Short mmCIF file of C-alpha atoms in Angstrom, two decimals:
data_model
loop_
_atom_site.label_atom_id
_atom_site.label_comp_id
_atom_site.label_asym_id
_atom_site.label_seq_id
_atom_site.Cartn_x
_atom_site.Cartn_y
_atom_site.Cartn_z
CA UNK A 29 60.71 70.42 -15.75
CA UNK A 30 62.74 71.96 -12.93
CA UNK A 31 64.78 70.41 -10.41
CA UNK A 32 62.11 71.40 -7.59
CA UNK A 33 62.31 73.39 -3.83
CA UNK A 34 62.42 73.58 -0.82
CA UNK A 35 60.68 76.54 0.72
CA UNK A 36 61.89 77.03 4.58
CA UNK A 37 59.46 78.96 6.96
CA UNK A 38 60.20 80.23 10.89
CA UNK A 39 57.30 79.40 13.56
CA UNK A 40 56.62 82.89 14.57
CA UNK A 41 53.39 81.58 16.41
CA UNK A 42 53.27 78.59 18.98
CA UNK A 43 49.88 76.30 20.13
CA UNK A 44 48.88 75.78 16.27
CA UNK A 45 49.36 72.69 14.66
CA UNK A 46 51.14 72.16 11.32
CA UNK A 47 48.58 70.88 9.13
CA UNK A 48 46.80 74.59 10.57
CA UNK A 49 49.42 76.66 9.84
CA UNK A 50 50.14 75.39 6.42
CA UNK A 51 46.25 75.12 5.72
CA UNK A 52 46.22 79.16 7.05
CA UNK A 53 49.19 80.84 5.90
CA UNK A 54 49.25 79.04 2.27
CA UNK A 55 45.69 79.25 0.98
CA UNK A 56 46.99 78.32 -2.89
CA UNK A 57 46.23 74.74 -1.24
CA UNK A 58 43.43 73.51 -0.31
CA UNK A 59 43.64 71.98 3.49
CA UNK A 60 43.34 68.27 2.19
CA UNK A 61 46.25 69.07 -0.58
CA UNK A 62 48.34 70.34 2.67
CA UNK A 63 47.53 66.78 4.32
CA UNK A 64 48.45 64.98 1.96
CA UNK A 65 51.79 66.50 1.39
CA UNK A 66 52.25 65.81 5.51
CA UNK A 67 51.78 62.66 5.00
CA UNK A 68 53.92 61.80 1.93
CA UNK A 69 56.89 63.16 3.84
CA UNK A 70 57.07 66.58 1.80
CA UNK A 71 57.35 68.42 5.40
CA UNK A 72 60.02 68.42 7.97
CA UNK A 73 60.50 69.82 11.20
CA UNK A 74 63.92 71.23 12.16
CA UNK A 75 65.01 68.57 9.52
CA UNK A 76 63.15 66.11 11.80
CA UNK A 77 61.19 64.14 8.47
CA UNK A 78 57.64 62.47 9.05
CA UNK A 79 56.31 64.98 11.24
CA UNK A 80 52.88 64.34 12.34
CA UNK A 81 50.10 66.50 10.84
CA UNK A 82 48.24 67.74 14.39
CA UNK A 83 52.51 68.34 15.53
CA UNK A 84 51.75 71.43 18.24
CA UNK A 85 54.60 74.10 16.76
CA UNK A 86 56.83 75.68 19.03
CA UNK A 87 57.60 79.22 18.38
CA UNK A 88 61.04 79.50 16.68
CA UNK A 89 61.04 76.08 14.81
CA UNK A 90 62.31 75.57 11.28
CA UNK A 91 59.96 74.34 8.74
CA UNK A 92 61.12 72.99 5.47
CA UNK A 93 58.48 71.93 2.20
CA UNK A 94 59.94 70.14 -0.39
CA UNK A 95 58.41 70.90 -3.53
CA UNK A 96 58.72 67.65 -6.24
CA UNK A 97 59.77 69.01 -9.58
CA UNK A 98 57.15 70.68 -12.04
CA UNK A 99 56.87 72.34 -15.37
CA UNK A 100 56.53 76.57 -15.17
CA UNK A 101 55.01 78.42 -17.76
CA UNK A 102 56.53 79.42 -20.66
CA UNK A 103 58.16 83.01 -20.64
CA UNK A 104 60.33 84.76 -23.59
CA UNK A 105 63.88 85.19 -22.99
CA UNK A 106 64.18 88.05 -25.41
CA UNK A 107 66.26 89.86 -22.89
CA UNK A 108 68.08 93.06 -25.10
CA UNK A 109 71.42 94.07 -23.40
CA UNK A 110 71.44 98.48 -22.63
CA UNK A 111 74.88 98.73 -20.95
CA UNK A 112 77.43 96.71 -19.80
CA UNK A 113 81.01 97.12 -18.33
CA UNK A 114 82.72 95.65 -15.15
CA UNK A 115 80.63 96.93 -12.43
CA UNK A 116 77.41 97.16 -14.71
CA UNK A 117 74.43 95.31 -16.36
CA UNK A 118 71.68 97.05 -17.48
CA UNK A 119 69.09 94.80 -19.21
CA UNK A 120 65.88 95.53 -21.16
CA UNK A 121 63.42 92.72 -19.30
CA UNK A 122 60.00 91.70 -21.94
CA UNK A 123 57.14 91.92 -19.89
CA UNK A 124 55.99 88.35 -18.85
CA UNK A 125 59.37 87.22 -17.35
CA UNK A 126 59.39 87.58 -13.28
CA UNK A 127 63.01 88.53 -12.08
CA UNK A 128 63.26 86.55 -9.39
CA UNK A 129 61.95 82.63 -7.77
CA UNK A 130 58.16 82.76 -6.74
CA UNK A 131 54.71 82.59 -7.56
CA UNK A 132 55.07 78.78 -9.12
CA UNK A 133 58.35 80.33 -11.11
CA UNK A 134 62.01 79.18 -10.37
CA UNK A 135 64.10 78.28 -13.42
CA UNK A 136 62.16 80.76 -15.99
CA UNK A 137 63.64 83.66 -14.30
CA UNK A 138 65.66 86.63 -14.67
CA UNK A 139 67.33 85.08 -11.88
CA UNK A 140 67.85 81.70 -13.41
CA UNK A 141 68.72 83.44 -17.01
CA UNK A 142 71.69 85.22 -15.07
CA UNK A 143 72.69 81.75 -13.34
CA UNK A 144 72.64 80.51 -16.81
CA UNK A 145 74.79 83.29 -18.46
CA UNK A 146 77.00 84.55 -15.83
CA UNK A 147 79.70 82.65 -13.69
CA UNK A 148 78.67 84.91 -11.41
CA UNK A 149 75.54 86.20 -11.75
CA UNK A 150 75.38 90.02 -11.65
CA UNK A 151 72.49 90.87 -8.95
CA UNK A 152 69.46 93.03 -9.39
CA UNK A 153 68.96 96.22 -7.33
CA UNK A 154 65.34 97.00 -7.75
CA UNK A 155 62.71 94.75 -8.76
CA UNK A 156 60.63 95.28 -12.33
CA UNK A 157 57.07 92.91 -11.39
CA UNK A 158 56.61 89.53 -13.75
CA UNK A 159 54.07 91.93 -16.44
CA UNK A 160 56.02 95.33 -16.41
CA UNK A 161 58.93 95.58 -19.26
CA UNK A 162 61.82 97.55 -19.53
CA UNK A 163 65.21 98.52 -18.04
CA UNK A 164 66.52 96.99 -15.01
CA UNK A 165 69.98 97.69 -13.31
CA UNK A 166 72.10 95.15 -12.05
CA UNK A 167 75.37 95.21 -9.83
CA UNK A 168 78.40 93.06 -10.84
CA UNK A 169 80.75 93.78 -8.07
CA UNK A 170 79.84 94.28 -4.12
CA UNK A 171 81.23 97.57 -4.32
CA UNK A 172 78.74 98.63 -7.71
CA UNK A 173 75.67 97.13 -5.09
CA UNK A 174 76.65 99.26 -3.02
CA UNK A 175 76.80 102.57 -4.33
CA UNK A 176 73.46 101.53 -6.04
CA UNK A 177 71.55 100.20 -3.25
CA UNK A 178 72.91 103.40 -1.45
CA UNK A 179 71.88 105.75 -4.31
CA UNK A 180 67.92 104.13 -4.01
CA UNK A 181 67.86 104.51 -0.27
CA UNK A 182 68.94 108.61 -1.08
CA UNK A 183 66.85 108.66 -3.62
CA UNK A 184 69.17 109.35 -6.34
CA UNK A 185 68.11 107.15 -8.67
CA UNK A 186 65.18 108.59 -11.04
CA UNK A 187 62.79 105.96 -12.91
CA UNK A 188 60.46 106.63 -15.46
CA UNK A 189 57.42 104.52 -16.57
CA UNK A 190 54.95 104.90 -19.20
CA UNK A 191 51.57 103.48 -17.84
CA UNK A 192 48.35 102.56 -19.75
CA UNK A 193 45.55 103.67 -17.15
CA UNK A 194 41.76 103.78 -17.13
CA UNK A 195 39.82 107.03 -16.75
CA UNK A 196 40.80 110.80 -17.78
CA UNK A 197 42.41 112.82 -15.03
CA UNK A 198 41.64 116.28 -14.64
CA UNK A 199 45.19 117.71 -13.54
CA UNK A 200 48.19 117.31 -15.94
CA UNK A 201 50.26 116.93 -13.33
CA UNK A 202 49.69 115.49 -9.75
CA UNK A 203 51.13 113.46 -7.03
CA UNK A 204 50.07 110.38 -4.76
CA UNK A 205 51.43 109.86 -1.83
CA UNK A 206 49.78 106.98 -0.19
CA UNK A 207 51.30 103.96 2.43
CA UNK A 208 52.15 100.77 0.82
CA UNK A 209 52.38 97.91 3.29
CA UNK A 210 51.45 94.06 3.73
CA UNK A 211 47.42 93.21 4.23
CA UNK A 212 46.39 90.13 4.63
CA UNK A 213 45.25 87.98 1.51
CA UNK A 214 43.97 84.59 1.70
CA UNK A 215 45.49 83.17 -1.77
CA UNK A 216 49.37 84.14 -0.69
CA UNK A 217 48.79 84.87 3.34
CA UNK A 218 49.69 89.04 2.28
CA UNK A 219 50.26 91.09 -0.40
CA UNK A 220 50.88 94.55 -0.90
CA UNK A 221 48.50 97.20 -0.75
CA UNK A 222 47.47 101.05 0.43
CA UNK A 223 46.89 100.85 3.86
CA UNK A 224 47.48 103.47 6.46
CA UNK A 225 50.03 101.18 8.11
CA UNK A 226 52.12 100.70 5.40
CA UNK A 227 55.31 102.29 4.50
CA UNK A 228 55.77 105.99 2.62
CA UNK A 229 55.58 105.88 -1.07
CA UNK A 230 55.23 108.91 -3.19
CA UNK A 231 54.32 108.50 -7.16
CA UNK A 232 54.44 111.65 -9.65
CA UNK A 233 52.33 111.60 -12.57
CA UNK A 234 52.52 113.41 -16.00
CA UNK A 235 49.38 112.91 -18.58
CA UNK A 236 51.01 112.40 -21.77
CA UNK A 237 47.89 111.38 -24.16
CA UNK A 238 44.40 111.33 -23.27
CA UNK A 239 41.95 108.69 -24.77
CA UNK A 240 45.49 106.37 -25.99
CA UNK A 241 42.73 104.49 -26.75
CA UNK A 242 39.27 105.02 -25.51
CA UNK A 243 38.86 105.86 -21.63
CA UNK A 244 42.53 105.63 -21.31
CA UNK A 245 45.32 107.91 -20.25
CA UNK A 246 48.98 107.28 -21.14
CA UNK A 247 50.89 108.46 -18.19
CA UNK A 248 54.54 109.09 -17.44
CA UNK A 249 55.35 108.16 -13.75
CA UNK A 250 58.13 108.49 -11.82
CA UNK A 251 58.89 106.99 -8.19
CA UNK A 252 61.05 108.56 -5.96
CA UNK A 253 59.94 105.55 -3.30
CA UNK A 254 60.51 102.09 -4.64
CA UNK A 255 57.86 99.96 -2.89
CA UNK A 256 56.40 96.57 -4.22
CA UNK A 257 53.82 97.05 -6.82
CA UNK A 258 53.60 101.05 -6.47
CA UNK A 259 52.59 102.56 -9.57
CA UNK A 260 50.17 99.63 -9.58
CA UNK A 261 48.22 100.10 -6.44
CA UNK A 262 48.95 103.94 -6.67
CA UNK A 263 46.89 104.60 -9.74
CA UNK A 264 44.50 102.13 -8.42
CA UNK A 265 44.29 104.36 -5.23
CA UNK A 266 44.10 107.59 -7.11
CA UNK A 267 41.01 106.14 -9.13
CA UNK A 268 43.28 105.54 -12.41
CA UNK A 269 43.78 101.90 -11.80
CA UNK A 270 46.34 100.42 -15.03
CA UNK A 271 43.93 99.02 -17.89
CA UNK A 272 44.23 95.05 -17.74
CA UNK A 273 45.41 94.84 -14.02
CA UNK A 274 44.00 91.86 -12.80
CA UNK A 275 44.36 92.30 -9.13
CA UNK A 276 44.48 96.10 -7.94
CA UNK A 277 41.33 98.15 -8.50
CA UNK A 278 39.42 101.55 -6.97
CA UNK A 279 41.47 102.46 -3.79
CA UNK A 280 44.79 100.14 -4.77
CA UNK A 281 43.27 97.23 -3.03
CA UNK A 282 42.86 93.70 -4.24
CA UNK A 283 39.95 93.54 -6.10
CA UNK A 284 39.88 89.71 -6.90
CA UNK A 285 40.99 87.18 -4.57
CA UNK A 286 41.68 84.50 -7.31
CA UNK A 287 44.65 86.72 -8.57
CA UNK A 288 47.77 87.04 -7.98
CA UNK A 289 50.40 90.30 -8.00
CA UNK A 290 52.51 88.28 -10.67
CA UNK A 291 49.63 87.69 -13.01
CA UNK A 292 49.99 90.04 -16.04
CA UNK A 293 47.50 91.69 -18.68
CA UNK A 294 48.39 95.20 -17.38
CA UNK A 295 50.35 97.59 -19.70
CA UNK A 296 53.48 99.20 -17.85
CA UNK A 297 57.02 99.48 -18.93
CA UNK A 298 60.35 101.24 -17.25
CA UNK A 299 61.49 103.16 -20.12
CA UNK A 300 64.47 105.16 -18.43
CA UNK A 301 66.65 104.90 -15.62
CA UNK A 302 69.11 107.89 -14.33
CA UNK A 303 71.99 106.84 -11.96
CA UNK A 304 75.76 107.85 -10.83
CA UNK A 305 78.06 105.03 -12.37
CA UNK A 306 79.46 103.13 -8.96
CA UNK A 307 83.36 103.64 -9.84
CA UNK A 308 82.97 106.51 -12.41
CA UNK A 309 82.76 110.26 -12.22
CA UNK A 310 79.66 110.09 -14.40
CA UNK A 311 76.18 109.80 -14.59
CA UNK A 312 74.06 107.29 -17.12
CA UNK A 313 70.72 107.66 -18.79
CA UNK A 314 69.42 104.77 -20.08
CA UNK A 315 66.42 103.93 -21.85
CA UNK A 316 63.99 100.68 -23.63
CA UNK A 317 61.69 102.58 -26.08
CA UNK A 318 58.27 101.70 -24.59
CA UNK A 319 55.93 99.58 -26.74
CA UNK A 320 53.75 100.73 -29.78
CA UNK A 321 50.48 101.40 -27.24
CA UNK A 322 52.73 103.00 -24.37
CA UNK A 323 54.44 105.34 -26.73
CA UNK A 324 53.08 108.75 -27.38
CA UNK A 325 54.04 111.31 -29.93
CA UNK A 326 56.32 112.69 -27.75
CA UNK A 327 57.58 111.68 -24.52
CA UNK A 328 59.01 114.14 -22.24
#
């Protein structure tokens, strides 16, 4: 069991009441389940405890939940280390393990692994979702965070996936290039999804094997954007959603509204990163050999 949380929220909206805009924005919970957690004193108001449930919120105001303890699921800690020096940490993540707090996770973590291991915990650059495996760079030093985080805004920093997807394009080679923004969801309040207001994102696609297994193409893809979930809902929206994704379908919107983005069963794994070194006149390849249904005879 963890130690529990306390999630803080902003009032961005005044003349709603609290038990409405916890009701609203956090569907997970049912409206009575929201009450009741009112009422036991789980809920504070600009630390103000007690608060009443039909409280009118002000815009501005500082919400705090604290979550009791609970057990998370289990997740494998079978984390492989691909480089390492002082400014470095590039880790080989197994699919099932999210990298950072959310989604009923905390302790069984990347995150909380590094907190663990580290006296001071080198810091992720880009995200790798709960179900995709594979490399993931981290920055020791403030100055190696920079350069990196510097190098993804340039778009210096190449990524390669293997990706399990349904259906048999026609074109060895193509491109999607569809917005990725936040829609509204009624299990989490958003998520991410294509939708004309969203942000660019551009996804390039190699066929490496058709029919992997039946119906399915194995697919190298490479993102020169880095937006939440992209290869995801950009196969979805190109009509190749990934085989076993239980959220994104046909036009890289949620298809189920019991799911979740960090529920798994999808088959995707970042098997090679490219990068400058931070401090070092040199450049790094590294790669996680992709598992035994990602991996074709030959990948590029």
């Amino acid at each position: 069991m963890n130690r529990g949380w306390v999630y803080e929220d902003r009032v961005s909206q005044s003349e709603i009441t609290l038990l409405d805009y916890y009701a609203q924005r956090y569907q997970h919970s049912t409206r009575a389940e929201w009450l009741d957690r009112i009422r036991s004193g789980a809920i504070s108001i600009n630390n103000i405890p007690n608060p009443d449930p039909d409280t009118v919120l002000q815009r501005g105001q500082v919400l705090n939940y604290h979550r009791a303890p609970w057990i998370e699921p289990e997740v494998s800690f079978e984390i492989a280390t691909l480089y390492e020096d002082d400014q470095l940490l590039i880790l080989d993540k197994p699919s099932g393990l999210p990298v950072l707090p959310g989604g009923g996770f905390l302790e069984n973590t990347l995150w909380g692994w590094l907190r663990r291991e580290y006296q001071t915990p080198p810091v992720p650059i880009h995200r790798l979702g709960r179900g995709t495996s594979g490399v993931i760079v981290l920055a020791k030093t403030e100055e190696a965070r920079s350069s990196l985080s510097k190098q993804l805004r340039d778009r210096k920093i190449q990524k390669r996936y293997c990706a399990l997807a349904m259906g048999m394009p026609e074109l060895d080679q193509f491109t999607i290039n569809a917005r990725i923004g936040k829609v509204a969801y009624p299990q989490l309040g958003y998520l991410y999804a294509a939708t004309d207001t969203g942000k660019e994102a551009i996804s390039n696609c190699i066929v490496l094997e058709r029919n992997r297994i039946p119906d399915a193409t194995l697919l190298e893809v490479t993102i020169p954007t880095g937006r939440p979930h992209q290869i995801r809902i950009h196969l979805a929206f190109a009509g190749y959603p990934l085989l076993g994704d239980p959220l994104y379908g046909m036009g890289g919107i949620a298809i189920n509204h019991s799911s979740i983005p960090s529920d798994c069963g999808y088959l995707l794994h970042s098997y090679e990163v490219c990068l400058n070194h931070p401090t070092q006149a040199k450049s790094l390849t590294v790669q996680s050999p992709p598992p035994e249904l990602l991996s074709p005879s030959k990948i590029r």
